[in-house]
Amino acid sequence: EKEMSRKMQGFSSLDRMQAHFSNASRSYLDFELRGETGNLNQNRCSCQHDLPTPDYEYVNLPRARTSGELLYQQKKTYTSFPAFGVPENSNGFFKNQTSPKFDHQVVNENNHFGSPCRDVGTVTTPVTESLKSSNDEKRQSIWITTLYECSGSSTLHGISNICYAGRIDLKKIVWAVVFVAAVGFFATHTLEAIQRFRERPHTTIIDELESEEPMDFPALTICNLNSNRLSKLTVDDIYHIGFINGLITKNRTYSPFLQPNTGKMLSETLKKKIAQVVNGYQSPYAQFDMFEYSDRTGHEFNSVVVDCKYRGESCKGDDFWTTVFTRHGKCLTFNNPADSENVVKTLKGGIDNGLEVLLNLEQEEYIPVWSDNDELSVEAGFKVQLHSQQEPPFLHELGFGISPGFQTLVATQEQRVKFLPPPWGVCDDNNSKEDHKYFQNYSISACRITCETKMVLAKCGCRMVHMPFLPEESPRFCQPNQWECADEELDNLTSKDNSKCVCATPCDVRRYSKDRVKNKRHFLNETFEYLSAKYAKPQNYIRKNFAKLNVFFEALNYEKIEQKKAYEFGALLGDIGGQMGLFIGGSILTLLEIFNYFHDIIKDKTRRRKPSLSSTKSVSGY
């Protein structure tokens, strides 16, 4: 008993001390003491009994920091009380530790509390408001203490001079203002960096590199601005499509463009053909073959290409030239063989290592009608386009003109361009085969021609002569009565306000510059007599119809144009880290420190919200 009294004195300041004395067959004692909560509950209990048979009984005493065990000798008699359950033979330990007596408590001759053996029910002492306030203060003090500890060891500059114990003074205010300003600058620059990253900017790198191997010479497509030769027109041609050429009206009457003056420019043969149609000629052919008409009346290779030399050697042959149809009619393409292995190459730069071609315009074959008809040209000359062998010609938008009586020098350079895909750029490498179903390789020209073909087929049920088709498809070329529908649809597709047939840029493009184009006239002035004698043409004819074209590489190099990402995610992190270090002296580890602080606060708050012991206990006696 003395040992118990001595040890229990050491626990007078514990948050909770509880001892259970139990005997399954004879007695029950529930003893609870809360030194700080002020809540003392005791079930009614039985009178004097003996402890269990063993020499000693172990009683666990849970506490806030440590736990201990008390040893009690056997055969000691105890009396429990309804209010506290204090053993009467406790050597006065509880004399000064107990609360005021209740009505049912009795003091014995030793000045100990005593209890009659009777049922007294349940006694409850409620938790006061002062204790709740004390708990709130403890919670706040934990947060503040944690903040002080965190700020004292934080790597964030300036925070230790703001969050330290003590009153608010001028030093704290100055440091707080400077710290808030630094955080503001950091936030502003960070938002600017994020906004720049969201814009996905890119830079373009341009570099000139020497080619280590022979370079492919570009393909060259040449079209006469006059699509059909007058001398090849028949009465049936005029009957069916004379209104397209402006020779007659749709009602097969004389065209106002031929009267009264322009009619004099027509040959007598053509005048007779027109008169025959106007006077009631009926064609025996119900269907008109537009492809045959374009091929038959178009300018021929032998009459257009007077002379051709490549690197000083003749190139006037079918091995170098192919026929292609465009919106300008029948055209000629140099260096576009079906087999890519036969593409001509160049080993050196300069005019002597390029293409030299002498062209005949054949102005006498021009239809002398000037109207707003797209099929008729008010100009005399050629349309030329340089392009790679992997893309079809698209002269009506990408070609440049050359005039008769001039020598045109085109010093070109190959450009190998690499564009970036979205969101950094606009190129697209995932093009569907449907976007270039008529061509092996994707290009903007191939996509545009394919789209235009589909749109005209869908609206008019036919295709124009220059539009491609697959071997298994029926050509279905437009008849004269369908031509107006197809022509209007093409005009609508090429208008600036039309969003149809907008093709994506491929990510890898090979193109040829044509910025260095020069025209010289004096070469023909010096060679009129020579050309007139050589080709048996009058000098005036040479002056009006002949044009010389030279195409060559300036040097055996190419221009590499490549788009690069200007601001990637790594650069964004670097900028944010740099701004953080400059303004507030922080880093990624500082963010972890802040996260850890709030984690501790939330964890403490969550733990305190868990259900605690009831502030009221009902104890029943046995």
Coordinates of C-alpha atoms in Angstrom, one line a residue, residues 33-554:
L33 CA -9.2 9.9 -12.3
R34 CA -8.8 12.7 -14.8
G35 CA -6.6 15.3 -13.3
E36 CA -7.2 18.0 -16.0
T37 CA -10.6 17.4 -17.5
G38 CA -12.6 17.7 -14.4
N39 CA -14.8 14.8 -15.4
L40 CA -15.0 12.2 -12.7
N41 CA -17.4 9.3 -13.2
Q42 CA -17.9 6.3 -11.0
N43 CA -20.4 3.4 -11.2
R44 CA -21.9 2.3 -8.0
C45 CA -19.8 -0.5 -6.5
S46 CA -19.9 -3.3 -3.9
C47 CA -18.6 -3.2 -0.4
Q48 CA -15.5 -4.7 1.1
H49 CA -14.0 -7.7 -0.7
D50 CA -10.7 -9.4 -1.0
L51 CA -8.4 -9.2 -4.0
P52 CA -8.0 -12.3 -6.2
T53 CA -6.0 -15.3 -5.0
P54 CA -2.5 -14.7 -6.6
D55 CA 0.1 -13.1 -4.5
Y56 CA 0.1 -9.9 -6.6
E57 CA -2.2 -8.4 -9.1
Y58 CA -0.9 -6.2 -12.0
V59 CA -2.7 -3.0 -12.6
N60 CA -1.9 -1.1 -15.9
L61 CA -1.8 2.7 -15.7
P62 CA -2.0 4.3 -19.1
R63 CA -0.6 7.8 -19.4
A64 CA 0.4 10.4 -21.9
R65 CA 4.1 9.7 -22.0
T66 CA 4.9 6.4 -20.1
S67 CA 3.0 3.6 -18.5
G68 CA 3.7 1.7 -15.3
E69 CA 2.5 -1.2 -13.2
L70 CA 1.6 -1.2 -9.5
L71 CA 1.9 -4.3 -7.4
Y72 CA -0.7 -4.9 -4.7
Q73 CA -0.3 -7.5 -1.9
Q74 CA -3.0 -10.1 -1.6
K75 CA -5.6 -10.1 1.2
K76 CA -5.8 -6.4 1.4
T77 CA -9.2 -5.0 2.0
Y78 CA -10.5 -2.1 0.0
T79 CA -13.6 0.0 0.1
S80 CA -14.7 1.8 -3.0
F81 CA -16.8 4.9 -3.2
P82 CA -19.4 6.0 -5.7
A83 CA -17.8 9.4 -6.5
F84 CA -14.1 8.5 -6.8
G85 CA -13.6 4.8 -5.9
V86 CA -10.7 5.8 -3.7
P87 CA -9.4 2.9 -1.5
E88 CA -9.8 3.9 2.2
N89 CA -6.4 2.4 3.1
S90 CA -4.4 4.6 0.7
N91 CA -2.3 6.2 3.4
G92 CA -3.9 9.6 2.9
F93 CA -2.6 10.0 -0.7
F94 CA -6.0 11.1 -1.9
K95 CA -6.8 13.2 1.1
N96 CA -5.7 16.4 -0.7
Q97 CA -6.4 15.2 -4.2
T98 CA -10.2 14.6 -4.1
S99 CA -13.0 16.9 -5.0
P100 CA -15.7 18.2 -2.6
K101 CA -17.9 15.6 -1.0
F102 CA -21.3 14.7 -2.3
D103 CA -24.3 13.8 -0.2
H104 CA -23.6 10.1 -0.3
Q105 CA -20.0 10.3 0.8
V106 CA -19.1 9.5 4.4
V107 CA -15.9 10.4 6.3
N108 CA -14.6 7.7 8.6
E109 CA -12.6 8.0 11.8
N110 CA -9.3 8.2 9.9
N111 CA -10.6 11.2 7.9
H112 CA -10.9 9.0 4.8
F113 CA -13.9 9.0 2.6
G114 CA -16.2 6.1 3.3
S115 CA -19.2 4.7 1.5
P116 CA -22.2 2.8 2.8
C117 CA -23.1 -0.3 0.8
R118 CA -26.0 1.1 -1.1
D119 CA -27.0 1.9 -4.6
V120 CA -26.3 5.6 -5.3
G121 CA -26.7 5.7 -9.1
T122 CA -24.5 7.8 -11.4
V123 CA -22.6 11.0 -10.7
T124 CA -21.5 13.2 -13.6
T125 CA -19.2 16.2 -13.6
P126 CA -19.6 18.1 -17.0
V127 CA -16.7 19.6 -19.0
T128 CA -16.6 23.4 -18.5
E129 CA -16.3 26.1 -21.1
S130 CA -12.8 27.0 -19.8
L131 CA -11.6 23.5 -20.8
K132 CA -12.8 23.9 -24.4
S133 CA -11.1 27.3 -24.6
S134 CA -8.0 25.6 -23.3
N135 CA -8.1 23.0 -26.0
D136 CA -8.5 25.7 -28.7
E137 CA -5.5 27.6 -27.4
K138 CA -3.5 24.4 -27.4
R139 CA -4.5 23.8 -31.1
Q140 CA -3.5 27.3 -32.1
S141 CA -0.3 27.1 -30.2
I142 CA 0.6 23.9 -32.1
W143 CA 0.1 25.7 -35.4
I144 CA 2.1 28.7 -34.4
T145 CA 4.8 26.6 -32.9
T146 CA 5.0 24.6 -36.1
L147 CA 5.1 27.8 -38.1
Y148 CA 8.0 29.2 -36.0
E149 CA 9.9 25.9 -36.4
C150 CA 9.3 25.8 -40.1
S151 CA 10.2 29.4 -40.7
G152 CA 13.4 29.1 -38.7
S153 CA 14.6 26.2 -40.8
S154 CA 13.1 27.2 -44.1
T155 CA 15.3 27.9 -47.1
L156 CA 12.9 30.6 -48.2
H157 CA 14.7 33.9 -47.9
G158 CA 13.3 36.5 -45.5
I159 CA 10.7 34.3 -43.9
S160 CA 12.8 33.8 -40.8
N161 CA 12.9 37.5 -40.3
I162 CA 9.1 37.8 -40.3
C163 CA 7.9 34.7 -38.5
Y164 CA 9.7 34.6 -35.2
A165 CA 8.4 34.8 -31.6
G166 CA 7.8 38.3 -30.2
R167 CA 5.8 41.3 -30.8
I168 CA 5.4 43.0 -34.2
D169 CA 8.0 45.6 -34.7
L170 CA 9.4 47.8 -37.5
K171 CA 11.8 45.1 -38.6
K172 CA 9.0 42.5 -39.1
I173 CA 7.0 45.1 -41.1
V174 CA 9.8 46.0 -43.4
W175 CA 10.7 42.4 -44.0
A176 CA 7.1 41.5 -44.6
V177 CA 6.7 44.4 -47.2
V178 CA 9.8 43.4 -49.0
F179 CA 8.9 39.7 -49.0
V180 CA 5.4 40.4 -50.3
A181 CA 6.8 42.6 -53.1
A182 CA 9.3 39.9 -54.0
V183 CA 6.5 37.3 -54.2
G184 CA 4.5 39.7 -56.4
F185 CA 7.4 40.1 -58.8
F186 CA 7.9 36.3 -58.8
A187 CA 4.2 35.7 -59.5
T188 CA 4.2 38.2 -62.3
H189 CA 7.2 36.8 -64.1
T190 CA 5.9 33.3 -63.6
L191 CA 2.6 34.1 -65.2
E192 CA 4.3 35.7 -68.1
A193 CA 6.5 32.6 -68.6
I194 CA 3.4 30.4 -68.5
Q195 CA 1.6 32.6 -71.0
R196 CA 4.6 32.5 -73.4
F197 CA 4.7 28.7 -73.1
R198 CA 1.0 28.4 -73.9
E199 CA 1.6 30.4 -77.1
R200 CA 4.0 27.7 -78.2
P201 CA 6.5 30.0 -80.1
H202 CA 9.0 28.7 -82.6
T203 CA 12.0 30.1 -84.3
T204 CA 13.2 29.5 -87.9
I205 CA 16.7 28.6 -88.6
I206 CA 18.1 29.2 -92.1
D207 CA 21.4 27.8 -93.2
E208 CA 23.2 27.2 -96.4
L209 CA 24.8 23.8 -96.8
E210 CA 27.0 22.4 -99.5
S211 CA 25.7 19.2 -101.2
E212 CA 28.1 16.3 -101.0
E213 CA 26.5 14.6 -104.0
P214 CA 24.9 15.6 -107.3
M215 CA 21.7 17.4 -106.8
D216 CA 18.4 16.6 -108.6
F217 CA 17.5 19.3 -111.1
P218 CA 14.0 20.6 -110.6
A219 CA 11.1 19.7 -112.8
L220 CA 10.1 22.5 -115.2
T221 CA 6.5 22.9 -116.5
I222 CA 5.8 25.3 -119.4
C223 CA 2.3 26.3 -120.6
N224 CA 1.3 28.6 -123.4
L225 CA -1.2 31.1 -122.3
N226 CA -3.3 30.2 -125.3
S227 CA -4.9 26.8 -124.8
N228 CA -6.2 26.1 -128.3
R229 CA -4.8 26.7 -131.7
L230 CA -7.1 28.5 -134.2
S231 CA -5.9 26.4 -137.1
K232 CA -7.0 23.2 -135.4
L233 CA -10.6 24.3 -134.8
T234 CA -13.3 22.4 -136.8
V235 CA -16.9 23.3 -137.5
D236 CA -17.9 20.7 -134.9
D237 CA -15.6 22.3 -132.4
I238 CA -17.1 25.7 -133.0
Y239 CA -20.6 24.3 -132.9
H240 CA -20.1 22.6 -129.5
I241 CA -17.7 24.9 -127.6
G242 CA -17.5 28.0 -129.7
F243 CA -19.2 29.9 -126.9
I244 CA -16.4 28.9 -124.6
N245 CA -13.8 30.4 -126.9
G246 CA -15.9 33.5 -127.5
L247 CA -16.3 32.8 -131.2
I248 CA -20.1 32.5 -130.9
T249 CA -22.8 32.9 -128.3
K250 CA -24.7 30.1 -126.6
N251 CA -27.5 30.7 -129.0
R252 CA -25.0 30.1 -131.9
T253 CA -25.1 33.7 -133.1
Y254 CA -22.1 35.9 -133.9
S255 CA -20.1 36.9 -130.9
P256 CA -20.1 40.6 -130.2
F257 CA -16.3 40.3 -129.6
L258 CA -15.8 39.5 -133.3
Q259 CA -17.7 42.5 -134.6
P260 CA -16.9 44.8 -136.2
N261 CA -13.2 45.0 -135.9
T262 CA -11.9 41.7 -134.5
G263 CA -13.5 39.7 -137.2
K264 CA -11.0 41.1 -139.6
M265 CA -8.2 39.3 -137.6
L266 CA -9.7 35.9 -138.3
S267 CA -8.6 33.8 -141.3
E268 CA -11.1 33.4 -144.1
T269 CA -11.2 29.7 -143.3
L270 CA -12.3 30.3 -139.7
K271 CA -14.8 32.9 -140.7
K272 CA -16.5 30.4 -143.0
K273 CA -16.6 27.8 -140.2
I274 CA -18.2 30.3 -137.9
A275 CA -20.7 31.4 -140.5
Q276 CA -21.6 27.8 -141.2
V277 CA -22.5 27.2 -137.5
V278 CA -24.4 30.5 -137.2
N279 CA -26.5 29.6 -140.3
G280 CA -27.9 26.4 -138.8
Y281 CA -25.2 23.8 -139.0
Q282 CA -26.1 20.7 -137.0
S283 CA -23.3 18.5 -135.6
P284 CA -23.8 14.8 -136.1
Y285 CA -22.1 14.1 -132.8
A286 CA -24.4 14.3 -129.8
Q287 CA -21.5 13.9 -127.3
F288 CA -18.4 16.0 -127.6
D289 CA -15.0 14.6 -126.4
M290 CA -13.4 17.4 -124.5
F291 CA -10.2 15.5 -123.8
E292 CA -9.7 14.8 -127.5
Y293 CA -10.4 18.4 -128.3
S294 CA -7.9 19.7 -125.8
D295 CA -5.2 17.3 -126.9
R296 CA -5.8 17.9 -130.6
T297 CA -5.9 21.7 -130.5
G298 CA -3.2 22.2 -127.9
H299 CA 0.3 23.4 -128.7
E300 CA 2.6 20.6 -129.7
F301 CA 6.1 19.9 -128.3
N302 CA 7.9 20.2 -131.6
S303 CA 6.4 23.5 -132.5
V304 CA 6.8 25.0 -129.0
V305 CA 10.3 23.8 -128.0
V306 CA 12.5 25.1 -130.8
D307 CA 15.8 24.1 -129.1
C308 CA 16.8 22.6 -125.8
K309 CA 20.2 22.0 -124.1
Y310 CA 21.0 20.7 -120.7
R311 CA 24.6 21.2 -119.6
G312 CA 25.5 21.9 -123.2
E313 CA 23.9 18.7 -124.6
S314 CA 20.7 18.4 -126.5
C315 CA 17.6 17.6 -124.5
K316 CA 15.0 17.8 -127.2
G317 CA 13.5 14.4 -126.9
D318 CA 10.8 12.4 -125.3
D319 CA 13.2 11.2 -122.7
F320 CA 13.3 14.6 -121.2
W321 CA 9.8 16.0 -121.8
T322 CA 6.3 14.7 -120.9
T323 CA 2.9 16.1 -121.7
V324 CA 0.6 17.2 -118.8
F325 CA -2.8 18.9 -118.7
T326 CA -3.4 21.9 -116.4
R327 CA -6.0 24.7 -116.3
H328 CA -4.0 26.3 -119.1
G329 CA -4.5 23.3 -121.3
K330 CA -1.9 21.1 -122.8
C331 CA 1.5 21.8 -121.2
L332 CA 5.1 20.4 -121.3
T333 CA 7.2 19.3 -118.3
F334 CA 11.0 18.8 -118.3
N335 CA 12.7 16.3 -116.1
N336 CA 9.6 14.5 -114.6
P337 CA 10.1 10.9 -115.7
A338 CA 7.9 8.1 -114.4
D339 CA 11.0 6.4 -113.0
S340 CA 12.7 8.6 -110.4
E341 CA 16.1 7.0 -111.2
N342 CA 16.1 8.8 -114.6
V343 CA 15.9 12.3 -113.0
V344 CA 18.6 14.4 -114.4
K345 CA 21.2 15.8 -111.9
T346 CA 23.6 18.6 -111.8
L347 CA 27.2 18.5 -110.6
K348 CA 28.0 22.2 -110.6
G349 CA 26.4 25.5 -110.4
G350 CA 26.3 28.2 -113.0
I351 CA 24.5 29.0 -116.2
D352 CA 26.5 26.5 -118.3
N353 CA 25.5 23.6 -116.0
G354 CA 21.8 24.3 -116.3
L355 CA 18.9 24.2 -118.8
E356 CA 18.7 26.4 -121.9
V357 CA 15.5 26.2 -123.9
L358 CA 14.3 28.3 -126.9
L359 CA 10.5 28.6 -127.1
N360 CA 8.1 29.5 -129.8
L361 CA 4.9 31.3 -128.7
E362 CA 2.9 30.8 -132.0
Q363 CA 1.0 34.0 -131.6
E364 CA -0.7 33.4 -135.0
E365 CA -2.6 30.6 -133.3
Y366 CA -4.0 32.8 -130.6
I367 CA -7.7 33.2 -130.6
P368 CA -8.2 37.0 -131.2
V369 CA -11.0 37.4 -128.7
W370 CA -10.7 39.4 -125.5
S371 CA -13.4 38.9 -123.0
D372 CA -13.9 38.1 -119.3
N373 CA -13.8 34.4 -120.1
D374 CA -11.1 32.6 -118.0
E375 CA -10.3 30.3 -121.0
L376 CA -9.1 33.3 -123.0
S377 CA -5.9 35.2 -122.3
V378 CA -5.4 38.9 -122.9
E379 CA -1.6 38.3 -122.7
A380 CA 0.8 36.6 -124.9
G381 CA 3.5 34.5 -123.3
F382 CA 4.3 31.4 -121.3
K383 CA 3.6 30.4 -117.7
V384 CA 6.4 28.5 -116.0
Q385 CA 6.7 26.7 -112.7
L386 CA 9.7 25.1 -111.0
H387 CA 8.7 22.2 -108.7
S388 CA 10.0 18.9 -107.4
Q389 CA 9.3 15.6 -109.0
Q390 CA 7.1 14.6 -106.0
E391 CA 4.4 17.3 -106.7
P392 CA 2.2 18.1 -109.6
P393 CA 2.3 21.5 -111.3
F394 CA -0.1 24.1 -110.1
L395 CA 0.7 26.9 -112.6
H396 CA -2.4 29.1 -112.4
E397 CA -1.4 30.0 -108.8
L398 CA 2.3 29.2 -108.5
G399 CA 3.7 29.9 -111.9
F400 CA 5.6 32.9 -113.2
G401 CA 5.5 34.4 -116.7
I402 CA 8.0 34.9 -119.4
S403 CA 7.6 37.1 -122.4
P404 CA 8.5 36.8 -126.1
G405 CA 11.5 38.8 -127.3
F406 CA 13.3 38.3 -123.9
Q407 CA 15.9 36.0 -122.4
T408 CA 14.7 35.0 -118.9
L409 CA 17.4 33.9 -116.5
V410 CA 16.3 32.0 -113.4
A411 CA 19.0 31.3 -110.8
T412 CA 17.3 28.9 -108.4
Q413 CA 18.3 27.3 -105.2
E414 CA 16.9 24.2 -103.6
Q415 CA 15.2 24.7 -100.3
R416 CA 14.7 21.9 -97.9
V417 CA 12.1 23.0 -95.4
K418 CA 11.0 21.3 -92.1
F419 CA 7.9 22.6 -90.4
L420 CA 6.7 21.9 -86.9
P421 CA 3.4 20.1 -86.2
P422 CA 0.7 21.6 -83.9
P423 CA 0.7 23.1 -81.3
W424 CA 4.1 24.6 -82.3
G425 CA 3.4 24.9 -86.0
V426 CA 0.8 24.1 -88.7
C427 CA 2.2 21.2 -90.6
D428 CA 0.5 17.8 -90.7
D429 CA 2.2 14.5 -91.5
N430 CA -0.9 12.4 -90.8
N431 CA -2.6 13.1 -94.0
S432 CA -5.1 10.6 -95.2
K433 CA -4.6 9.0 -98.6
E434 CA -7.9 10.5 -99.6
D435 CA -6.2 13.9 -99.5
H436 CA -4.0 12.9 -102.4
K437 CA -5.7 9.8 -103.8
Y438 CA -4.6 10.6 -107.4
F439 CA -0.9 11.1 -106.5
Q440 CA 1.7 9.0 -104.9
N441 CA 3.1 11.7 -102.5
Y442 CA 1.3 14.3 -100.5
S443 CA 1.8 18.0 -101.3
I444 CA -0.3 21.1 -101.1
S445 CA -0.7 21.0 -104.9
A446 CA -1.7 17.4 -104.9
C447 CA -4.2 18.0 -102.1
R448 CA -5.7 21.0 -103.9
I449 CA -6.1 19.3 -107.2
T450 CA -7.7 16.2 -105.5
C451 CA -10.1 18.4 -103.5
E452 CA -11.1 20.4 -106.6
T453 CA -11.7 17.2 -108.5
K454 CA -14.0 15.8 -105.7
M455 CA -16.0 19.0 -105.4
V456 CA -16.6 19.4 -109.2
L457 CA -17.6 15.7 -109.4
A458 CA -20.0 16.1 -106.5
K459 CA -21.7 19.2 -107.9
C460 CA -21.6 18.7 -111.7
G461 CA -21.2 15.0 -112.0
C462 CA -18.1 15.3 -114.3
R463 CA -14.5 16.4 -114.2
M464 CA -12.5 18.8 -116.3
V465 CA -9.8 17.7 -118.6
H466 CA -6.9 18.6 -116.3
M467 CA -8.4 16.7 -113.4
P468 CA -6.8 13.3 -112.6
F469 CA -8.6 10.0 -112.3
L470 CA -7.7 6.5 -111.3
P471 CA -7.5 3.6 -113.9
E472 CA -10.5 1.9 -112.4
E473 CA -12.6 5.1 -112.6
S474 CA -14.5 6.4 -115.5
P475 CA -13.1 9.8 -116.6
R476 CA -16.6 11.4 -117.2
F477 CA -15.2 14.6 -118.7
C478 CA -17.6 17.5 -118.7
Q479 CA -19.6 18.1 -121.8
P480 CA -20.0 21.6 -123.1
N481 CA -23.3 22.1 -121.3
Q482 CA -21.6 21.1 -118.0
W483 CA -18.6 23.3 -118.5
E484 CA -20.2 26.4 -117.0
C485 CA -21.1 24.5 -113.8
A486 CA -17.6 23.2 -113.4
D487 CA -15.9 26.5 -114.2
E488 CA -18.1 28.3 -111.6
E489 CA -17.4 25.7 -109.0
L490 CA -13.6 26.1 -109.5
D491 CA -13.9 29.9 -109.2
N492 CA -15.8 29.5 -105.9
L493 CA -13.2 27.1 -104.6
T494 CA -10.4 29.5 -105.3
S495 CA -12.1 32.6 -103.9
K496 CA -10.6 34.1 -100.8
D497 CA -13.8 33.7 -98.7
N498 CA -14.1 30.0 -99.4
S499 CA -12.9 27.7 -96.6
K500 CA -13.1 24.5 -98.7
C501 CA -10.0 22.8 -100.1
V502 CA -7.7 24.3 -97.5
C503 CA -4.8 21.8 -97.4
A504 CA -2.4 21.3 -94.5
T505 CA 1.3 22.0 -95.1
P506 CA 3.4 18.9 -95.1
C507 CA 6.2 18.8 -92.5
D508 CA 8.9 18.1 -95.0
V509 CA 8.9 20.2 -98.2
R510 CA 11.4 20.4 -101.0
R511 CA 10.9 23.5 -103.2
Y512 CA 12.9 25.8 -105.5
S513 CA 13.3 29.5 -105.2
K514 CA 12.6 31.7 -108.1
D515 CA 13.5 35.1 -106.6
R516 CA 16.4 35.7 -108.9
V517 CA 14.6 36.1 -112.2
K518 CA 16.1 38.5 -114.7
N519 CA 14.8 39.4 -118.2
K520 CA 17.2 40.5 -121.0
R521 CA 16.1 41.7 -124.3
H522 CA 19.4 42.5 -126.1
F523 CA 20.2 38.8 -126.8
L524 CA 17.5 38.6 -129.5
N525 CA 18.5 41.9 -131.0
E526 CA 21.9 40.5 -131.7
T527 CA 20.7 37.1 -133.0
F528 CA 17.6 38.0 -135.1
E529 CA 19.4 37.4 -138.3
Y530 CA 20.9 34.1 -137.1
L531 CA 17.6 32.8 -135.8
S532 CA 15.7 34.0 -138.8
A533 CA 18.1 32.1 -141.1
K534 CA 18.3 29.0 -138.9
Y535 CA 14.6 28.5 -138.5
A536 CA 13.4 30.1 -141.7
K537 CA 11.3 32.7 -140.0
P538 CA 11.1 36.4 -140.6
Q539 CA 12.9 38.6 -138.1
N540 CA 9.6 40.2 -137.1
Y541 CA 8.2 36.8 -136.3
I542 CA 11.3 36.0 -134.2
R543 CA 10.9 39.2 -132.2
K544 CA 7.2 38.5 -131.5
N545 CA 7.3 34.8 -130.8
F546 CA 10.7 33.6 -129.6
A547 CA 11.6 33.5 -125.9
K548 CA 14.7 32.1 -124.3
L549 CA 14.7 30.5 -120.9
N550 CA 17.8 29.6 -118.8
V551 CA 17.4 27.8 -115.5
F552 CA 20.4 26.9 -113.3
F553 CA 21.7 26.5 -109.8
E554 CA 23.8 29.4 -108.5

